[in-house]
Coordinates of C-alpha atoms in Angstrom, one line a residue:
M1 CA 99.9 3.7 -22.6
S2 CA 100.8 6.7 -25.8
I3 CA 99.8 9.5 -25.7
L4 CA 97.6 9.7 -28.4
D5 CA 96.7 13.6 -29.2
Q6 CA 98.2 17.2 -27.5
S7 CA 94.6 16.8 -25.3
T8 CA 96.5 14.3 -23.1
A9 CA 98.6 16.8 -21.3
I10 CA 95.9 19.1 -20.2
G11 CA 94.5 18.9 -17.1
F12 CA 91.4 16.0 -16.2
A13 CA 91.9 14.8 -19.7
F14 CA 94.4 11.4 -19.1
N15 CA 92.2 8.9 -17.9
P16 CA 94.3 5.7 -19.3
L17 CA 91.0 3.5 -17.8
D18 CA 89.9 1.1 -20.2
R19 CA 85.8 2.0 -19.2
R20 CA 84.6 -1.4 -19.7
N21 CA 81.3 -0.3 -20.7
E22 CA 80.2 -3.7 -21.5
K23 CA 80.7 -5.3 -19.0
R24 CA 78.8 -2.9 -16.8
D25 CA 75.0 -4.5 -17.2
D26 CA 76.5 -7.4 -15.5
A27 CA 75.5 -7.1 -11.9
A28 CA 77.8 -10.4 -10.6
Y29 CA 81.2 -8.9 -12.7
I30 CA 81.0 -5.4 -11.4
E31 CA 80.6 -7.2 -8.1
S32 CA 83.4 -8.9 -8.4
L33 CA 85.5 -6.5 -9.3
R34 CA 84.4 -4.0 -6.0
R35 CA 85.2 -7.2 -4.3
D36 CA 88.6 -7.5 -5.7
P37 CA 91.1 -7.0 -3.0
S38 CA 93.5 -5.1 -6.4
T39 CA 90.5 -3.1 -6.5
R40 CA 90.7 1.0 -5.1
F41 CA 87.8 4.0 -4.8
V42 CA 88.3 7.4 -5.1
V43 CA 86.4 9.1 -2.4
F44 CA 84.0 12.3 -2.3
S45 CA 81.5 14.0 0.1
A46 CA 79.5 15.6 -1.5
D47 CA 81.7 17.2 -4.6
I48 CA 84.5 17.2 -3.1
P49 CA 87.3 14.5 -2.4
V50 CA 88.6 13.0 0.6
L51 CA 92.1 12.4 1.6
K52 CA 94.4 10.4 3.8
R53 CA 96.6 12.7 6.1
A54 CA 99.5 10.4 6.7
S55 CA 100.0 8.2 4.0
E56 CA 102.1 8.3 0.6
H57 CA 99.3 7.6 -1.4
R58 CA 96.7 9.7 -0.2
I59 CA 93.8 9.6 -3.1
L60 CA 92.8 5.7 -3.4
F61 CA 91.6 3.8 -0.4
S62 CA 91.6 -0.2 0.1
A63 CA 87.5 -1.8 0.3
S64 CA 89.4 -2.4 4.1
E65 CA 90.1 1.7 4.3
V66 CA 86.2 1.9 2.8
S67 CA 84.6 -0.1 5.2
E68 CA 84.3 1.7 8.1
F69 CA 82.3 4.8 7.0
G70 CA 79.4 2.7 6.5
P71 CA 77.3 2.1 3.1
P72 CA 77.7 5.5 0.7
V73 CA 74.7 7.3 -0.8
Q74 CA 76.4 6.2 -5.5
V75 CA 79.0 3.9 -6.7
V76 CA 80.5 4.5 -9.9
F77 CA 82.2 2.1 -11.5
L78 CA 85.2 4.1 -13.2
G79 CA 87.1 1.3 -15.5
Q80 CA 89.7 -1.0 -15.0
T81 CA 93.8 -0.1 -15.3
D82 CA 96.0 -1.8 -17.3
A83 CA 97.4 -4.8 -14.8
G84 CA 93.1 -4.9 -14.2
S85 CA 92.8 -3.0 -10.7
A86 CA 89.5 -2.0 -10.6
R87 CA 88.4 1.8 -9.9
F88 CA 85.2 3.2 -8.6
A89 CA 83.9 6.3 -7.1
L90 CA 82.1 6.3 -4.0
G91 CA 79.8 9.1 -2.8
F92 CA 78.9 10.0 0.5
D93 CA 76.7 13.1 2.3
Q94 CA 78.3 16.5 3.1
G95 CA 79.2 16.0 6.3
A96 CA 80.6 12.4 6.4
F97 CA 83.9 12.7 7.6
D98 CA 83.4 15.6 10.4
P99 CA 83.0 13.8 13.2
P100 CA 86.5 14.1 15.1
S101 CA 87.3 10.6 14.4
L102 CA 87.9 11.1 11.1
S103 CA 88.6 14.6 10.5
A104 CA 92.2 13.7 11.8
R105 CA 92.8 11.5 10.1
F106 CA 91.2 12.7 6.5
E107 CA 91.0 15.9 4.5
L108 CA 88.6 17.1 1.8
I109 CA 90.2 19.2 -0.5
D110 CA 88.2 20.5 -3.9
L111 CA 89.1 18.9 -7.0
R112 CA 90.8 22.6 -8.0
S113 CA 93.2 22.9 -5.9
I114 CA 93.9 19.4 -6.1
A115 CA 94.7 20.4 -9.9
L116 CA 97.0 23.6 -9.0
R117 CA 98.4 22.0 -6.0
G118 CA 99.5 18.5 -8.4
L119 CA 98.3 16.6 -5.6
A120 CA 97.7 13.9 -8.0
P121 CA 99.7 12.5 -10.9
P122 CA 97.8 13.8 -14.9
A123 CA 95.8 9.5 -14.9
L124 CA 94.5 10.2 -11.1
L125 CA 93.7 13.3 -11.5
G126 CA 91.8 12.4 -14.7
A127 CA 89.6 9.9 -12.9
L128 CA 89.0 11.5 -10.1
G129 CA 87.5 14.7 -12.7
Q130 CA 85.1 11.9 -14.0
A131 CA 84.4 10.6 -11.0
K132 CA 83.2 14.4 -9.3
A133 CA 81.3 14.6 -12.6
M134 CA 79.6 11.0 -12.4
L135 CA 78.4 11.4 -8.5
D136 CA 77.3 15.5 -9.0
W137 CA 74.9 13.8 -12.4
H138 CA 73.3 11.3 -10.1
A139 CA 73.1 14.2 -6.7
R140 CA 71.9 16.3 -9.3
H141 CA 69.2 13.5 -11.1
R142 CA 68.1 11.6 -8.6
F143 CA 63.9 12.5 -9.8
C144 CA 62.7 11.8 -13.3
A145 CA 62.5 14.8 -14.9
N146 CA 59.7 12.9 -17.3
C147 CA 57.3 12.5 -14.3
G148 CA 58.7 13.4 -11.1
H149 CA 59.1 10.3 -9.5
P150 CA 61.8 9.1 -8.2
S151 CA 64.9 7.2 -10.1
R152 CA 67.2 4.7 -9.1
A153 CA 71.2 3.4 -10.5
Q154 CA 71.5 1.0 -12.5
T155 CA 74.2 -0.3 -15.0
A156 CA 77.6 0.2 -12.6
G157 CA 76.6 3.7 -12.1
W158 CA 75.8 4.2 -15.5
R159 CA 72.5 4.9 -15.9
R160 CA 68.8 6.1 -13.5
S161 CA 66.1 4.8 -14.6
C162 CA 62.3 4.9 -12.9
D163 CA 60.6 2.5 -12.0
T164 CA 57.2 4.4 -12.0
C165 CA 57.5 5.3 -15.9
G166 CA 60.1 3.7 -17.4
S167 CA 61.8 6.6 -19.2
Q168 CA 66.0 5.8 -19.2
H169 CA 68.5 8.8 -17.9
F170 CA 71.7 8.8 -18.5
P171 CA 74.8 11.7 -17.9
R172 CA 74.6 14.7 -19.6
V173 CA 78.0 16.7 -20.7
D174 CA 77.2 20.4 -22.5
P175 CA 79.5 21.5 -24.5
V176 CA 81.6 24.5 -24.3
V177 CA 83.7 26.5 -26.4
I178 CA 87.1 28.1 -25.6
M179 CA 88.5 30.6 -27.8
L180 CA 92.1 32.7 -28.6
G181 CA 90.5 35.5 -31.5
I182 CA 93.9 35.8 -33.9
D183 CA 94.6 38.9 -35.1
D184 CA 98.3 38.5 -36.5
N185 CA 100.6 38.8 -33.3
R186 CA 97.8 39.5 -31.2
C187 CA 95.0 37.3 -29.4
L188 CA 92.6 38.8 -27.7
L189 CA 91.9 37.7 -24.0
G190 CA 89.3 38.5 -21.5
R191 CA 89.0 38.9 -18.0
Q192 CA 85.7 38.5 -15.5
R193 CA 85.2 39.8 -12.0
Q194 CA 86.2 36.6 -10.4
F195 CA 89.3 35.7 -11.4
A196 CA 92.4 36.3 -9.5
A197 CA 93.4 40.3 -9.6
G198 CA 95.2 40.7 -13.4
M199 CA 94.3 37.4 -14.6
Y200 CA 93.1 37.1 -18.2
S201 CA 92.0 34.0 -20.2
A202 CA 90.2 33.0 -23.4
L203 CA 86.7 33.4 -24.1
A204 CA 83.9 30.6 -23.6
G205 CA 80.1 30.4 -23.5
F206 CA 78.2 27.5 -24.1
V207 CA 77.1 25.9 -27.3
E208 CA 73.7 26.4 -27.8
P209 CA 70.8 24.0 -29.3
G210 CA 71.0 23.6 -33.2
E211 CA 74.9 25.3 -33.1
T212 CA 77.8 23.4 -33.8
A213 CA 80.8 24.6 -32.3
E214 CA 82.5 26.5 -35.1
G215 CA 79.7 28.7 -35.1
A216 CA 79.2 29.3 -31.4
V217 CA 82.7 30.4 -31.1
R218 CA 81.7 33.3 -33.1
R219 CA 78.6 34.3 -31.3
E220 CA 80.2 34.4 -28.3
V221 CA 83.5 36.1 -28.9
L222 CA 80.9 38.4 -30.8
E223 CA 78.9 38.4 -28.6
E224 CA 81.3 39.2 -26.0
T225 CA 83.2 41.6 -27.7
G226 CA 81.6 43.0 -30.2
V227 CA 84.6 41.7 -32.5
R228 CA 83.7 39.4 -35.9
C229 CA 85.5 36.6 -37.2
S230 CA 85.5 33.6 -40.0
Q231 CA 88.0 31.4 -39.7
V232 CA 87.7 28.7 -36.5
T233 CA 90.3 26.5 -36.1
Y234 CA 90.3 23.0 -33.5
F235 CA 93.4 23.1 -31.0
A236 CA 92.4 20.1 -28.2
S237 CA 89.2 19.8 -25.6
Q238 CA 89.7 18.6 -22.0
P239 CA 86.6 16.9 -19.6
W240 CA 85.8 20.3 -16.6
P241 CA 84.4 18.8 -13.8
F242 CA 82.7 21.4 -12.4
P243 CA 80.4 20.3 -13.2
S244 CA 80.6 18.4 -16.1
S245 CA 81.1 20.1 -19.0
L246 CA 83.2 19.8 -22.1
M247 CA 85.7 22.1 -23.2
I248 CA 86.0 22.6 -27.0
G249 CA 89.9 25.1 -27.8
C250 CA 89.8 27.0 -30.5
F251 CA 91.4 29.5 -32.4
A252 CA 89.6 31.8 -34.2
R253 CA 90.6 34.5 -37.1
A254 CA 89.5 38.1 -35.8
T255 CA 88.4 40.1 -38.9
D256 CA 87.9 43.4 -37.3
T257 CA 89.9 44.7 -34.4
E258 CA 87.4 47.0 -32.8
I259 CA 86.2 45.9 -29.0
T260 CA 82.8 46.9 -27.7
I261 CA 82.7 44.8 -24.1
D262 CA 79.9 43.3 -23.1
T263 CA 80.6 44.0 -19.3
T264 CA 77.5 41.9 -17.9
E265 CA 79.9 39.0 -19.1
L266 CA 83.3 40.7 -19.1
E267 CA 85.3 43.2 -16.5
D268 CA 87.8 43.9 -19.6
A269 CA 88.8 43.0 -23.1
R270 CA 92.1 43.7 -24.9
W271 CA 94.9 42.4 -27.0
F272 CA 97.7 41.3 -26.3
S273 CA 100.7 40.3 -28.2
R274 CA 103.2 37.5 -28.1
E275 CA 105.0 38.6 -26.3
E276 CA 103.0 40.4 -23.4
V277 CA 101.5 36.5 -22.9
A278 CA 105.0 34.9 -23.0
A279 CA 105.1 37.6 -20.2
M280 CA 102.1 36.2 -18.2
L281 CA 102.7 33.1 -18.6
S282 CA 106.1 33.2 -17.5
G283 CA 105.0 35.0 -14.6
T284 CA 107.1 38.3 -15.9
H285 CA 104.9 41.0 -17.1
V286 CA 105.9 44.5 -16.1
G287 CA 102.0 45.3 -15.3
G288 CA 101.4 41.8 -13.5
L289 CA 99.3 40.9 -15.2
S290 CA 98.8 36.3 -16.1
A291 CA 97.3 33.8 -17.7
P292 CA 95.8 30.7 -16.3
K293 CA 97.7 27.3 -14.8
P294 CA 99.1 24.5 -16.7
F295 CA 95.6 22.4 -15.6
A296 CA 93.3 24.7 -17.6
I297 CA 93.2 24.6 -21.5
A298 CA 93.9 28.4 -21.8
H299 CA 96.7 27.9 -20.8
H300 CA 97.2 25.2 -23.8
L301 CA 95.8 27.6 -26.0
L302 CA 98.2 30.5 -24.9
R303 CA 101.8 28.8 -25.4
A304 CA 100.8 26.9 -29.1
F305 CA 99.8 31.3 -29.4
V306 CA 103.3 32.5 -28.4
S307 CA 105.2 29.3 -29.9
E308 CA 103.6 29.5 -33.7
G309 CA 101.4 33.1 -34.1
A310 CA 98.7 33.7 -36.6
A311 CA 100.4 30.0 -37.8
V312 CA 97.8 27.9 -34.9
L313 CA 95.3 28.6 -38.2
R314 CA 96.9 27.4 -41.1
A315 CA 96.7 23.3 -40.9
T316 CA 93.6 22.1 -38.6
D317 CA 90.7 24.4 -40.4
V318 CA 87.1 23.1 -39.4
A319 CA 85.5 26.0 -40.7
S320 CA 85.7 29.3 -42.7
S321 CA 83.1 31.6 -42.9

């Protein structure tokens, strides 16, 4: 599969599975895939992936390997590889892998750590992100939002239906803008209190109802730092399965530069030169400051800014004031 856009270089964004959404209602077809010897499963205990301790293929499980775990709480069909091999996500209750007979052979590693440590190749990391988002959605939506009665999974795990009132519920994705304000040779970064010491990152915030992504970029930068922006340029997007967001990466041209920090959102915010950002990315900043790791879209926004400076605003403008 060819690389179609720059998003595919970002963590969780490269997922070459054919999702076969046209087959999700075909229960016989989905069951035949589940029983196929070539099918592989990713396994979760609550929202944490389960890995095999002593195996070259630590993340993908065969049907015989998962049979000893008993019935899963949730099953989601993820899709098929180019070779036709199916992938499913299996969700088990928290604590299901605590017994010594299992904990000696399997370990639970959270998805952020898997990404940071490079424990999964990009294509499999994308499938893990897909699986985590879907299993989390099921865990949070076991009851009908319309009448409050229990709902049940259907359509290969991609819909929940309420037998009491007939409502149907579908997975949700929350759009989040993440952006760099640009002032010629400088970009605007902030840090939250929970960040690792010395780390600064792009500003970010949820898109609100009735708001465009471009409007959210301007609003969030203004609310968090007091800086006004005009022109907004789209860069790339990233599925962010914590629990189920879509990070919409943008650049925005700053029309003023005075910073007034919203201390409920940020611990600090400041302007950084391209040279400083380059040092932060390479781990050579004289003040020990750092930037997000490559699996995060913020890292790629910063790399693009270091490479092109204000030129990142030039060709793919999607809005201007």
